[in-house]
Amino acid sequence: MTVPNTPAGSSPGPDPFAPPFPPQPSDRAKRPPIGPELRIGAIITLVGAVLGVALGLLWLWLAPRVGYAVQDDHILYRDPEGEELIGAVGVFSLLGLGLGLLTSLGAFLWTRARGGGVAVAVGLAAGGLLGSVIAWQLGTHLGATSDLRAHALSVGNGGTFDGPLELTAKGALMVWPMTAMILLLALSATFGKREPDRPPYWETPGPVPPPADRA
């Protein structure tokens, strides 16, 4: 667009009515290397697997057991109205809740300076689920045998024994990863690293006009 009343033979200058445009970046931002992200996710997952062993041992130690008694060659519950099965699930869930809070807080503090990333969330979810499965399998295999008949024959008529450790509600396996993800989201939203706000477009300089040709 030519400014009105421009003398003949003079080169037009920049259009004063042109809207201001934000400056275009000269070089596009490069993507961060994927190697460190994969390393962080793998370390968090490995920590979750190691803590799963501790969870399994604690569950084996703290969870209540279902008691059985052998009477007249029959296997009976020692306490027919007992809630040991529910108690075992409750203990597993509480331990998973505590480890979810611990791993999420530790991962956030470790990666806070670099701004976290998708690898932290994926590592917490994968590590929490893997640790829960390891704890479940470890607790059930290290506990009493699941063959009640063989156990009853070993104690004989009139004897008592504890049943195997069971996780009747498999949804308890998700307590650890879900807790870690929710806490990580809350911590990132409250204390996470934030990028500086961009200035409004009217405060940014417009495009640099080309130099005018001299006659």
Tab-separated table of N, CA, C and O in Angstrom, residues 47-65 88 91-96 99 127-144 165-167 173 176:
chain	number	residue	atom	x	y	z
A	47	VAL	N	13.288	-48.430	40.034
A	47	VAL	CA	13.081	-48.161	41.464
A	47	VAL	C	11.732	-48.725	41.923
A	47	VAL	O	11.614	-49.290	43.024
A	48	GLY	N	10.708	-48.582	41.095
A	48	GLY	CA	9.410	-49.152	41.437
A	48	GLY	C	9.454	-50.663	41.569
A	48	GLY	O	8.827	-51.242	42.476
A	49	ALA	N	10.204	-51.336	40.700
A	49	ALA	CA	10.322	-52.788	40.791
A	49	ALA	C	11.041	-53.211	42.076
A	49	ALA	O	10.652	-54.181	42.730
A	50	VAL	N	12.099	-52.474	42.448
A	50	VAL	CA	12.826	-52.805	43.678
A	50	VAL	C	11.938	-52.579	44.905
A	50	VAL	O	11.904	-53.401	45.835
A	51	LEU	N	11.195	-51.477	44.895
A	51	LEU	CA	10.287	-51.225	46.016
A	51	LEU	C	9.146	-52.235	46.056
A	51	LEU	O	8.547	-52.452	47.118
A	52	GLY	N	8.826	-52.834	44.919
A	52	GLY	CA	7.803	-53.879	44.916
A	52	GLY	C	8.206	-55.078	45.754
A	52	GLY	O	7.352	-55.723	46.386
A	53	VAL	N	9.504	-55.389	45.792
A	53	VAL	CA	9.982	-56.480	46.649
A	53	VAL	C	9.744	-56.128	48.113
A	53	VAL	O	9.281	-56.953	48.918
A	54	ALA	N	10.051	-54.884	48.488
A	54	ALA	CA	9.805	-54.450	49.868
A	54	ALA	C	8.320	-54.473	50.189
A	54	ALA	O	7.917	-54.853	51.301
A	55	LEU	N	7.490	-54.080	49.233
A	55	LEU	CA	6.042	-54.117	49.452
A	55	LEU	C	5.555	-55.535	49.675
A	55	LEU	O	4.719	-55.794	50.553
A	56	GLY	N	6.069	-56.483	48.891
A	56	GLY	CA	5.649	-57.868	49.065
A	56	GLY	C	6.037	-58.426	50.425
A	56	GLY	O	5.249	-59.143	51.059
A	57	LEU	N	7.235	-58.104	50.890
A	57	LEU	CA	7.663	-58.595	52.206
A	57	LEU	C	6.853	-57.951	53.325
A	57	LEU	O	6.492	-58.625	54.310
A	58	LEU	N	6.579	-56.651	53.200
A	58	LEU	CA	5.760	-55.992	54.221
A	58	LEU	C	4.337	-56.543	54.224
A	58	LEU	O	3.734	-56.721	55.296
A	59	TRP	N	3.791	-56.790	53.061
A	59	TRP	CA	2.445	-57.360	52.986
A	59	TRP	C	2.406	-58.754	53.607
A	59	TRP	O	1.466	-59.097	54.327
A	60	LEU	N	3.427	-59.552	53.337
A	60	LEU	CA	3.503	-60.884	53.924
A	60	LEU	C	3.595	-60.821	55.439
A	60	LEU	O	3.073	-61.680	56.147
A	61	TRP	N	4.245	-59.804	55.960
A	61	TRP	CA	4.442	-59.675	57.399
A	61	TRP	C	3.221	-59.087	58.106
A	61	TRP	O	2.848	-59.526	59.205
A	62	LEU	N	2.542	-58.127	57.478
A	62	LEU	CA	1.489	-57.384	58.164
A	62	LEU	C	0.078	-57.888	57.875
A	62	LEU	O	-0.829	-57.653	58.681
A	63	ALA	N	-0.126	-58.544	56.774
A	63	ALA	CA	-1.482	-58.936	56.384
A	63	ALA	C	-2.000	-60.064	57.276
A	63	ALA	O	-1.259	-60.991	57.627
A	64	PRO	N	-3.281	-60.019	57.648
A	64	PRO	CA	-3.867	-61.125	58.429
A	64	PRO	C	-4.061	-62.363	57.561
A	64	PRO	O	-4.188	-62.279	56.332
A	65	ARG	N	-4.085	-63.506	58.205
A	65	ARG	CA	-4.237	-64.788	57.496
A	65	ARG	C	-5.557	-65.451	57.863
A	65	ARG	O	-6.045	-65.314	58.993
A	88	ALA	N	-6.445	-58.430	54.217
A	88	ALA	CA	-5.260	-58.572	53.374
A	88	ALA	C	-5.275	-57.570	52.216
A	88	ALA	O	-4.257	-56.962	51.882
A	91	VAL	N	-4.559	-54.029	53.718
A	91	VAL	CA	-3.142	-53.797	54.018
A	91	VAL	C	-2.356	-53.560	52.731
A	91	VAL	O	-1.510	-52.661	52.661
A	92	PHE	N	-2.627	-54.333	51.692
A	92	PHE	CA	-1.939	-54.154	50.417
A	92	PHE	C	-2.232	-52.769	49.837
A	92	PHE	O	-1.336	-52.089	49.314
A	93	SER	N	-3.483	-52.331	49.937
A	93	SER	CA	-3.855	-51.030	49.388
A	93	SER	C	-3.195	-49.893	50.160
A	93	SER	O	-2.719	-48.916	49.562
A	94	LEU	N	-3.151	-49.999	51.476
A	94	LEU	CA	-2.522	-48.943	52.278
A	94	LEU	C	-1.020	-48.861	52.009
A	94	LEU	O	-0.454	-47.759	51.903
A	95	LEU	N	-0.379	-50.011	51.889
A	95	LEU	CA	1.050	-49.993	51.564
A	95	LEU	C	1.301	-49.425	50.169
A	95	LEU	O	2.255	-48.666	49.949
A	96	GLY	N	0.448	-49.787	49.215
A	96	GLY	CA	0.580	-49.218	47.878
A	96	GLY	C	0.335	-47.719	47.863
A	96	GLY	O	0.998	-46.979	47.132
A	99	LEU	N	3.557	-46.070	49.177
A	99	LEU	CA	4.642	-46.097	48.196
A	99	LEU	C	4.337	-45.202	46.998
A	99	LEU	O	5.251	-44.635	46.395
A	127	GLY	N	6.361	-48.225	36.820
A	127	GLY	CA	7.030	-48.735	38.018
A	127	GLY	C	6.061	-49.108	39.117
A	127	GLY	O	6.243	-50.107	39.817
A	128	GLY	N	5.005	-48.292	39.293
A	128	GLY	CA	4.016	-48.618	40.315
A	128	GLY	C	3.254	-49.895	40.015
A	128	GLY	O	3.035	-50.735	40.897
A	129	LEU	N	2.853	-50.065	38.757
A	129	LEU	CA	2.134	-51.286	38.389
A	129	LEU	C	3.043	-52.509	38.460
A	129	LEU	O	2.637	-53.565	38.965
A	130	LEU	N	4.276	-52.363	37.977
A	130	LEU	CA	5.212	-53.482	38.037
A	130	LEU	C	5.538	-53.845	39.483
A	130	LEU	O	5.587	-55.037	39.834
A	131	GLY	N	5.754	-52.844	40.331
A	131	GLY	CA	6.031	-53.121	41.738
A	131	GLY	C	4.866	-53.789	42.431
A	131	GLY	O	5.059	-54.672	43.271
A	132	SER	N	3.643	-53.390	42.098
A	132	SER	CA	2.469	-54.015	42.713
A	132	SER	C	2.345	-55.483	42.308
A	132	SER	O	2.031	-56.351	43.138
A	133	VAL	N	2.577	-55.760	41.035
A	133	VAL	CA	2.497	-57.161	40.577
A	133	VAL	C	3.591	-58.001	41.239
A	133	VAL	O	3.351	-59.149	41.659
A	134	ILE	N	4.806	-57.457	41.339
A	134	ILE	CA	5.892	-58.190	41.999
A	134	ILE	C	5.546	-58.463	43.459
A	134	ILE	O	5.770	-59.571	43.975
A	135	ALA	N	5.005	-57.456	44.141
A	135	ALA	CA	4.631	-57.639	45.549
A	135	ALA	C	3.537	-58.685	45.705
A	135	ALA	O	3.590	-59.523	46.627
A	136	TRP	N	2.561	-58.677	44.828
A	136	TRP	CA	1.478	-59.657	44.891
A	136	TRP	C	2.006	-61.076	44.690
A	136	TRP	O	1.693	-61.987	45.476
A	137	GLN	N	2.812	-61.273	43.665
A	137	GLN	CA	3.340	-62.608	43.410
A	137	GLN	C	4.302	-63.057	44.512
A	137	GLN	O	4.297	-64.230	44.921
A	138	LEU	N	5.119	-62.143	45.007
A	138	LEU	CA	6.074	-62.500	46.055
A	138	LEU	C	5.372	-62.875	47.341
A	138	LEU	O	5.729	-63.871	47.996
A	139	GLY	N	4.358	-62.098	47.716
A	139	GLY	CA	3.640	-62.402	48.951
A	139	GLY	C	2.894	-63.719	48.903
A	139	GLY	O	2.883	-64.481	49.879
A	140	THR	N	2.281	-64.024	47.767
A	140	THR	CA	1.524	-65.274	47.665
A	140	THR	C	2.441	-66.502	47.585
A	140	THR	O	2.102	-67.575	48.086
A	141	HIS	N	3.616	-66.354	46.979
A	141	HIS	CA	4.512	-67.500	46.846
A	141	HIS	C	5.320	-67.762	48.111
A	141	HIS	O	5.666	-68.925	48.400
A	142	LEU	N	5.634	-66.715	48.857
A	142	LEU	CA	6.379	-66.922	50.095
A	142	LEU	C	5.485	-67.302	51.269
A	142	LEU	O	5.985	-67.738	52.305
A	143	GLY	N	4.190	-67.126	51.120
A	143	GLY	CA	3.269	-67.481	52.189
A	143	GLY	C	3.003	-68.974	52.224
A	143	GLY	O	3.724	-69.794	51.645
A	144	ALA	N	1.952	-69.326	52.946
A	144	ALA	CA	1.586	-70.734	53.082
A	144	ALA	C	1.143	-71.300	51.742
A	144	ALA	O	0.733	-70.572	50.832
A	165	LEU	N	-1.854	-66.501	51.585
A	165	LEU	CA	-2.124	-65.072	51.455
A	165	LEU	C	-2.692	-64.816	50.068
A	165	LEU	O	-2.066	-65.167	49.058
A	166	GLU	N	-3.856	-64.192	50.025
A	166	GLU	CA	-4.542	-63.981	48.757
A	166	GLU	C	-4.906	-62.506	48.593
A	166	GLU	O	-5.189	-61.810	49.572
A	167	LEU	N	-4.899	-62.074	47.348
A	167	LEU	CA	-5.359	-60.731	47.001
A	167	LEU	C	-6.640	-60.903	46.189
A	167	LEU	O	-6.614	-61.056	44.965
A	173	LEU	N	-4.087	-53.529	42.868
A	173	LEU	CA	-2.828	-53.360	42.139
A	173	LEU	C	-2.695	-51.962	41.533
A	173	LEU	O	-1.579	-51.527	41.224
A	176	TRP	N	-1.180	-48.048	43.863
A	176	TRP	CA	0.143	-47.426	43.807
A	176	TRP	C	0.299	-46.528	42.576
A	176	TRP	O	0.601	-45.333	42.707
